mmCIF file of C-alpha atoms and ligand atoms in Angstrom:
data_model
loop_
_atom_site.group_PDB
_atom_site.id
_atom_site.type_symbol
_atom_site.label_atom_id
_atom_site.label_comp_id
_atom_site.label_asym_id
_atom_site.label_seq_id
_atom_site.Cartn_x
_atom_site.Cartn_y
_atom_site.Cartn_z
ATOM 1 C CA MET A 1 94.934 90.603 74.190
ATOM 2 C CA SER A 2 98.584 91.762 74.697
ATOM 3 C CA ARG A 3 100.459 90.122 77.481
ATOM 4 C CA TYR A 4 104.014 89.798 78.595
ATOM 5 C CA SER A 5 105.865 86.545 77.509
ATOM 6 C CA LYS A 6 105.552 83.463 79.703
ATOM 7 C CA VAL A 7 109.291 83.893 80.610
ATOM 8 C CA ALA A 8 108.842 87.551 81.655
ATOM 9 C CA ILE A 9 105.655 86.726 83.635
ATOM 10 C CA THR A 10 107.445 83.970 85.580
ATOM 11 C CA LEU A 11 110.491 86.129 86.227
ATOM 12 C CA HIS A 12 108.300 89.059 87.368
ATOM 13 C CA TRP A 13 106.330 87.099 90.037
ATOM 14 C CA LEU A 14 109.360 84.951 91.105
ATOM 15 C CA MET A 15 111.528 88.042 91.628
ATOM 16 C CA ALA A 16 108.630 89.998 93.211
ATOM 17 C CA LEU A 17 108.230 87.371 95.749
ATOM 18 C CA MET A 18 111.972 87.267 96.570
ATOM 19 C CA ILE A 19 112.298 91.128 96.687
ATOM 20 C CA VAL A 20 109.265 91.474 98.906
ATOM 21 C CA GLY A 21 110.695 88.611 101.084
ATOM 22 C CA ASN A 22 114.185 90.369 101.243
ATOM 23 C CA LEU A 23 112.633 93.858 102.027
ATOM 24 C CA ALA A 24 110.839 92.210 105.003
ATOM 25 C CA GLY A 25 113.798 90.235 106.119
ATOM 26 C CA GLY A 26 116.049 93.277 105.977
ATOM 27 C CA PHE A 27 113.734 95.848 107.610
ATOM 28 C CA LEU A 28 112.344 93.467 110.335
ATOM 29 C CA ASN A 29 115.780 91.962 110.968
ATOM 30 C CA ASP A 30 115.966 93.683 114.378
ATOM 31 C CA TYR A 31 112.940 92.041 115.573
ATOM 32 C CA VAL A 32 114.102 88.515 114.682
ATOM 33 C CA PRO A 33 115.479 86.941 118.067
ATOM 34 C CA LYS A 34 119.292 86.449 117.967
ATOM 35 C CA GLU A 35 118.849 83.241 120.091
ATOM 36 C CA GLY A 36 119.341 79.914 118.555
ATOM 37 C CA GLY A 37 120.816 81.419 115.449
ATOM 38 C CA GLN A 38 117.359 82.652 114.049
ATOM 39 C CA ARG A 39 118.719 86.028 112.952
ATOM 40 C CA ALA A 40 121.805 84.381 111.326
ATOM 41 C CA LEU A 41 119.536 82.136 109.468
ATOM 42 C CA VAL A 42 117.233 84.908 108.158
ATOM 43 C CA MET A 43 120.387 86.900 107.011
ATOM 44 C CA GLY A 44 121.822 83.923 105.438
ATOM 45 C CA LEU A 45 118.715 83.465 103.374
ATOM 46 C CA HIS A 46 118.577 87.336 102.773
ATOM 47 C CA MET A 47 122.013 87.207 101.292
ATOM 48 C CA SER A 48 121.744 84.181 99.261
ATOM 49 C CA PHE A 49 118.276 85.277 97.755
ATOM 50 C CA GLY A 50 119.753 88.766 97.377
ATOM 51 C CA LEU A 51 122.615 87.248 95.373
ATOM 52 C CA SER A 52 120.323 85.120 93.233
ATOM 53 C CA ILE A 53 118.498 88.426 92.429
ATOM 54 C CA ILE A 54 121.738 89.918 90.750
ATOM 55 C CA VAL A 55 121.755 86.764 88.304
ATOM 56 C CA LEU A 56 118.076 86.799 87.767
ATOM 57 C CA THR A 57 117.950 90.559 86.876
ATOM 58 C CA LEU A 58 120.791 90.057 84.298
ATOM 59 C CA VAL A 59 118.816 87.220 82.684
ATOM 60 C CA ARG A 60 115.490 89.195 82.857
ATOM 61 C CA LEU A 61 117.086 92.287 81.204
ATOM 62 C CA GLY A 62 118.655 90.027 78.447
ATOM 63 C CA TRP A 63 115.314 88.540 77.870
ATOM 64 C CA ARG A 64 113.602 91.923 77.729
ATOM 65 C CA LEU A 65 115.968 93.470 75.180
ATOM 66 C CA ALA A 66 115.526 90.355 73.078
ATOM 67 C CA ASN A 67 111.709 90.239 73.465
ATOM 68 C CA PRO A 68 110.096 93.750 73.649
ATOM 69 C CA PRO A 69 107.229 94.014 76.060
ATOM 70 C CA PRO A 70 103.705 94.335 74.791
ATOM 71 C CA PRO A 71 102.751 98.089 73.674
ATOM 72 C CA LEU A 72 101.027 100.086 76.526
ATOM 73 C CA PRO A 73 97.319 100.320 76.129
ATOM 74 C CA ALA A 74 96.348 103.035 73.704
ATOM 75 C CA TYR A 75 94.437 105.112 75.989
ATOM 76 C CA PHE A 76 97.600 105.930 78.166
ATOM 77 C CA THR A 77 98.465 109.679 78.199
ATOM 78 C CA SER A 78 102.019 110.594 77.311
ATOM 79 C CA GLY A 79 102.623 111.472 81.058
ATOM 80 C CA GLU A 80 101.463 107.889 82.070
ATOM 81 C CA ARG A 81 103.872 106.497 79.580
ATOM 82 C CA VAL A 82 106.798 108.483 80.725
ATOM 83 C CA LEU A 83 105.923 107.493 84.356
ATOM 84 C CA ALA A 84 105.526 103.808 83.549
ATOM 85 C CA ARG A 85 108.695 103.615 81.615
ATOM 86 C CA ALA A 86 110.746 105.596 84.352
ATOM 87 C CA SER A 87 109.612 103.546 87.266
ATOM 88 C CA HIS A 88 109.861 100.222 85.341
ATOM 89 C CA TRP A 89 113.545 101.217 84.621
ATOM 90 C CA SER A 90 114.168 102.547 88.176
ATOM 91 C CA PHE A 91 112.871 99.088 89.290
ATOM 92 C CA TYR A 92 115.680 97.344 87.169
ATOM 93 C CA ALA A 93 118.310 99.828 88.469
ATOM 94 C CA ALA A 94 117.244 99.041 92.042
ATOM 95 C CA MET A 95 117.240 95.366 91.421
ATOM 96 C CA LEU A 96 120.847 95.482 90.653
ATOM 97 C CA ALA A 97 121.979 98.264 93.008
ATOM 98 C CA LEU A 98 120.255 96.943 96.085
ATOM 99 C CA PRO A 99 122.105 93.470 96.101
ATOM 100 C CA LEU A 100 125.367 94.839 94.878
ATOM 101 C CA THR A 101 125.487 97.207 97.859
ATOM 102 C CA GLY A 102 124.263 94.456 99.983
ATOM 103 C CA TRP A 103 127.152 92.249 98.874
ATOM 104 C CA ALA A 104 129.759 95.142 99.121
ATOM 105 C CA LEU A 105 128.468 95.802 102.818
ATOM 106 C CA THR A 106 129.453 92.298 103.970
ATOM 107 C CA ASN A 107 132.927 93.555 104.190
ATOM 108 C CA ARG A 108 132.103 95.182 107.424
ATOM 109 C CA ASN A 109 133.066 91.935 109.085
ATOM 110 C CA ASP A 110 135.296 88.959 108.477
ATOM 111 C CA LEU A 111 132.476 86.299 108.382
ATOM 112 C CA PRO A 112 132.567 84.013 105.337
ATOM 113 C CA LEU A 113 129.711 84.740 102.883
ATOM 114 C CA MET A 114 128.078 81.682 102.049
ATOM 115 C CA TYR A 115 125.549 80.873 99.149
ATOM 116 C CA PHE A 116 122.827 78.824 100.723
ATOM 117 C CA GLY A 117 125.565 77.023 102.739
ATOM 118 C CA LEU A 118 126.708 75.520 99.488
ATOM 119 C CA PHE A 119 129.801 77.378 98.732
ATOM 120 C CA GLU A 120 131.785 80.543 99.766
ATOM 121 C CA VAL A 121 131.212 83.708 97.729
ATOM 122 C CA PRO A 122 134.442 86.150 97.540
ATOM 123 C CA LYS A 123 133.916 89.662 98.905
ATOM 124 C CA PHE A 124 134.853 93.018 97.470
ATOM 125 C CA GLY A 125 138.012 93.762 99.733
ATOM 126 C CA LEU A 126 136.671 97.110 101.020
ATOM 127 C CA ASP A 127 137.652 98.309 104.398
ATOM 128 C CA THR A 128 135.366 98.177 107.323
ATOM 129 C CA VAL A 129 134.551 101.820 107.389
ATOM 130 C CA THR A 130 133.692 102.076 103.718
ATOM 131 C CA ALA A 131 131.640 98.947 104.017
ATOM 132 C CA ARG A 132 129.579 100.370 106.741
ATOM 133 C CA GLY A 133 129.021 103.530 104.587
ATOM 134 C CA VAL A 134 127.722 101.308 101.691
ATOM 135 C CA GLY A 135 125.535 99.767 104.394
ATOM 136 C CA GLU A 136 123.857 103.085 104.672
ATOM 137 C CA ILE A 137 123.366 103.286 100.886
ATOM 138 C CA HIS A 138 121.866 99.681 101.050
ATOM 139 C CA GLU A 139 119.283 100.810 103.562
ATOM 140 C CA THR A 140 118.333 104.010 101.643
ATOM 141 C CA LEU A 141 118.034 101.976 98.565
ATOM 142 C CA GLY A 142 115.628 99.644 100.418
ATOM 143 C CA TRP A 143 113.345 102.532 101.077
ATOM 144 C CA VAL A 144 113.568 103.612 97.444
ATOM 145 C CA MET A 145 112.515 100.055 96.493
ATOM 146 C CA LEU A 146 109.674 100.205 98.843
ATOM 147 C CA GLY A 147 108.487 103.510 97.431
ATOM 148 C CA LEU A 148 108.643 102.184 93.849
ATOM 149 C CA LEU A 149 106.615 99.216 94.923
ATOM 150 C CA ALA A 150 104.043 101.471 96.545
ATOM 151 C CA LEU A 151 103.873 103.643 93.352
ATOM 152 C CA HIS A 152 103.645 100.433 91.116
ATOM 153 C CA ILE A 153 100.670 99.053 93.184
ATOM 154 C CA ALA A 154 98.951 102.561 93.287
ATOM 155 C CA ALA A 155 99.268 102.736 89.583
ATOM 156 C CA ILE A 156 97.552 99.363 89.117
ATOM 157 C CA ILE A 157 94.672 100.445 91.429
ATOM 158 C CA LYS A 158 94.520 103.755 89.673
ATOM 159 C CA HIS A 159 93.901 102.015 86.314
ATOM 160 C CA VAL A 160 91.201 99.635 87.685
ATOM 161 C CA VAL A 161 89.376 102.508 89.716
ATOM 162 C CA MET A 162 89.663 105.377 87.470
ATOM 163 C CA ASP A 163 90.264 103.960 83.894
ATOM 164 C CA ARG A 164 88.211 100.742 84.443
ATOM 165 C CA ASP A 165 91.072 98.865 83.021
ATOM 166 C CA ASN A 166 92.703 95.862 84.927
ATOM 167 C CA LEU A 167 96.324 95.657 83.842
ATOM 168 C CA LEU A 168 97.001 92.460 85.774
ATOM 169 C CA PRO A 169 96.193 90.143 82.790
ATOM 170 C CA ARG A 170 99.157 91.710 81.074
ATOM 171 C CA MET A 171 101.170 90.262 83.731
ATOM 172 C CA GLY A 172 99.572 86.888 83.600
ATOM 173 C CA VAL A 173 96.825 87.276 86.149
ATOM 174 C CA GLY A 174 93.236 86.672 84.865
ATOM 175 C CA ARG A 175 91.516 87.770 81.818
ATOM 176 C CA ASN A 176 91.221 91.144 80.442
ATOM 177 C CA SER A 177 88.047 93.032 79.284
ATOM 178 C CA GLY A 178 88.801 96.630 79.747
ATOM 179 C CA PRO A 179 90.052 99.249 77.439
ATOM 180 C CA GLY A 180 93.502 97.846 77.289
ATOM 181 C CA ALA A 181 92.403 94.484 76.004
HETATM 182 C C1 HEM B 201 109.039 94.252 94.436
HETATM 183 C C2 HEM B 201 108.059 93.774 93.520
HETATM 184 C C3 HEM B 201 107.998 94.070 92.169
HETATM 185 C C4 HEM B 201 108.726 94.383 91.336
HETATM 186 C C5 HEM B 201 110.297 94.541 91.474
HETATM 187 C C6 HEM B 201 108.107 94.760 90.012
HETATM 188 C C7 HEM B 201 108.688 95.042 88.869
HETATM 189 C C8 HEM B 201 108.086 95.380 87.634
HETATM 190 C C9 HEM B 201 108.638 95.747 86.409
HETATM 191 C C10 HEM B 201 110.122 96.033 86.246
HETATM 192 C C11 HEM B 201 107.758 95.737 85.473
HETATM 193 C C12 HEM B 201 107.853 96.224 84.020
HETATM 194 C C13 HEM B 201 108.194 95.021 83.114
HETATM 195 C C14 HEM B 201 108.840 95.375 81.814
HETATM 196 O O1 HEM B 201 108.193 96.125 81.078
HETATM 197 O O2 HEM B 201 110.047 94.964 81.748
HETATM 198 C C15 HEM B 201 106.460 95.340 86.080
HETATM 199 C C16 HEM B 201 105.130 95.189 85.479
HETATM 200 C C17 HEM B 201 103.990 94.901 85.986
HETATM 201 N N1 HEM B 201 103.858 94.604 87.256
HETATM 202 FE FE1 HEM B 201 105.215 94.512 88.716
HETATM 203 N N2 HEM B 201 106.646 94.437 90.158
HETATM 204 C C18 HEM B 201 106.504 93.974 91.629
HETATM 205 C C19 HEM B 201 105.373 93.763 92.043
HETATM 206 C C20 HEM B 201 104.113 93.751 91.640
HETATM 207 C C21 HEM B 201 102.944 93.505 92.251
HETATM 208 C C22 HEM B 201 102.727 93.245 93.802
HETATM 209 C C23 HEM B 201 102.052 93.594 91.300
HETATM 210 C C24 HEM B 201 100.399 93.537 91.443
HETATM 211 C C25 HEM B 201 99.778 94.158 92.373
HETATM 212 C C26 HEM B 201 102.571 93.838 90.061
HETATM 213 C C27 HEM B 201 101.938 94.001 88.869
HETATM 214 C C28 HEM B 201 102.467 94.385 87.602
HETATM 215 C C29 HEM B 201 101.768 94.603 86.302
HETATM 216 C C30 HEM B 201 100.298 94.432 86.105
HETATM 217 C C31 HEM B 201 102.665 94.847 85.387
HETATM 218 C C32 HEM B 201 102.426 95.132 83.902
HETATM 219 C C33 HEM B 201 102.180 96.592 83.843
HETATM 220 C C34 HEM B 201 101.909 96.829 82.345
HETATM 221 O O3 HEM B 201 100.744 96.815 81.921
HETATM 222 O O4 HEM B 201 102.706 97.141 81.517
HETATM 223 N N3 HEM B 201 103.883 93.931 90.196
HETATM 224 N N4 HEM B 201 106.666 95.127 87.459
HETATM 225 C C1 HEM B 202 117.082 92.700 96.135
HETATM 226 C C2 HEM B 202 117.963 92.273 97.043
HETATM 227 C C3 HEM B 202 117.921 92.836 98.494
HETATM 228 C C4 HEM B 202 117.048 93.719 99.091
HETATM 229 C C5 HEM B 202 115.728 94.120 98.580
HETATM 230 C C6 HEM B 202 117.568 94.048 100.415
HETATM 231 C C7 HEM B 202 117.039 94.823 101.408
HETATM 232 C C8 HEM B 202 117.581 95.162 102.601
HETATM 233 C C9 HEM B 202 116.946 95.897 103.607
HETATM 234 C C10 HEM B 202 115.680 96.668 103.473
HETATM 235 C C11 HEM B 202 117.819 96.020 104.713
HETATM 236 C C12 HEM B 202 117.496 96.644 106.107
HETATM 237 C C13 HEM B 202 118.276 97.991 106.071
HETATM 238 C C14 HEM B 202 118.316 98.694 107.440
HETATM 239 O O1 HEM B 202 117.191 98.913 107.944
HETATM 240 O O2 HEM B 202 119.330 98.802 107.945
HETATM 241 C C15 HEM B 202 118.894 94.988 104.450
HETATM 242 C C16 HEM B 202 119.834 94.761 105.337
HETATM 243 C C17 HEM B 202 120.951 93.917 105.104
HETATM 244 N N1 HEM B 202 121.220 93.400 103.767
HETATM 245 FE FE1 HEM B 202 120.079 93.447 102.154
HETATM 246 N N2 HEM B 202 118.969 93.474 100.513
HETATM 247 C C18 HEM B 202 119.132 92.809 99.416
HETATM 248 C C19 HEM B 202 120.197 92.132 98.836
HETATM 249 C C20 HEM B 202 121.279 91.833 99.831
HETATM 250 C C21 HEM B 202 122.481 91.178 99.532
HETATM 251 C C22 HEM B 202 122.733 90.492 98.191
HETATM 252 C C23 HEM B 202 123.256 91.132 100.692
HETATM 253 C C24 HEM B 202 124.598 90.448 100.855
HETATM 254 C C25 HEM B 202 125.139 89.391 100.049
HETATM 255 C C26 HEM B 202 122.598 91.918 101.726
HETATM 256 C C27 HEM B 202 123.047 91.818 102.910
HETATM 257 C C28 HEM B 202 122.490 92.704 104.000
HETATM 258 C C29 HEM B 202 122.954 92.738 105.426
HETATM 259 C C30 HEM B 202 124.208 92.122 105.938
HETATM 260 C C31 HEM B 202 122.024 93.627 105.871
HETATM 261 C C32 HEM B 202 121.854 94.013 107.586
HETATM 262 C C33 HEM B 202 122.433 95.291 107.649
HETATM 263 C C34 HEM B 202 122.389 95.576 109.196
HETATM 264 O O3 HEM B 202 122.413 94.673 110.060
HETATM 265 O O4 HEM B 202 122.118 96.819 109.508
HETATM 266 N N3 HEM B 202 121.343 92.286 101.222
HETATM 267 N N4 HEM B 202 118.740 94.718 103.036
#
């Protein structure tokens, strides 16, 4: 059965967890109480995990270029192939653009940007107005990422329900017995 490599599977699930956590931490930020430094803690984690995502995405892209993914199941139509490739590459683009715009928007104030409280990370040197503008792009990209995730999950459900093929084993979850096996 064709599967992604162990490294690709580990990176996929580790990063999915971090990205979903960061989407939640970002969008639900306003609901976290400011008292007792709770919001600052959530944002600190958001920024540190976000910066880690830049490094992990570069590692993952390098790994993917050196280790091509398993071929898509033969029954996929040409439309499905185009959609799968386009959405996967859009994910990679968002996995870089989101944290980079997040990093750039930190120039809206003079607070030091810390990595898990361990060391200070340099900022971009943008002026406050530009940094706020980049913040708008960061938010829009957050919605784009959420949309891609919805499409991604809908595609997996569509394959189970309509094609009787579970794609999850390709990403290391369970055993495959459908037409893609
Ligand atoms: C934000 C979270 C997620 C991101 C960024 C993400 C990203 C990706 C990317 C980029 C690929 C293509 C890998 C490649 O060819 O290089 C992929 C494949 C895959 N993902 Fe996700 N994913 C996420 C969450 C999920 C979730 C929640 C599920 C399960 C419901 C899932 C199931 C899969 C499966 C089964 C594949 C393999 C598709 C195939 O058969 O080729 N992913 N994912
Ligand atoms: C893949 C990684 C990331 C994701 C998915 C993500 C997602 C989000 C989302 C959805 C929001 C809420 C936007 C809004 O409603 O205004 C947000 C806000 C924010 N993000 Fe990120 N982000 C990521 C990385 C980063 C990084 C690396 C930094 C900084 C180093 C950062 C800094 C911020 C800040 C400061 C806010 C709060 C903006 C405000 O108060 O309006 N993010 N992020």
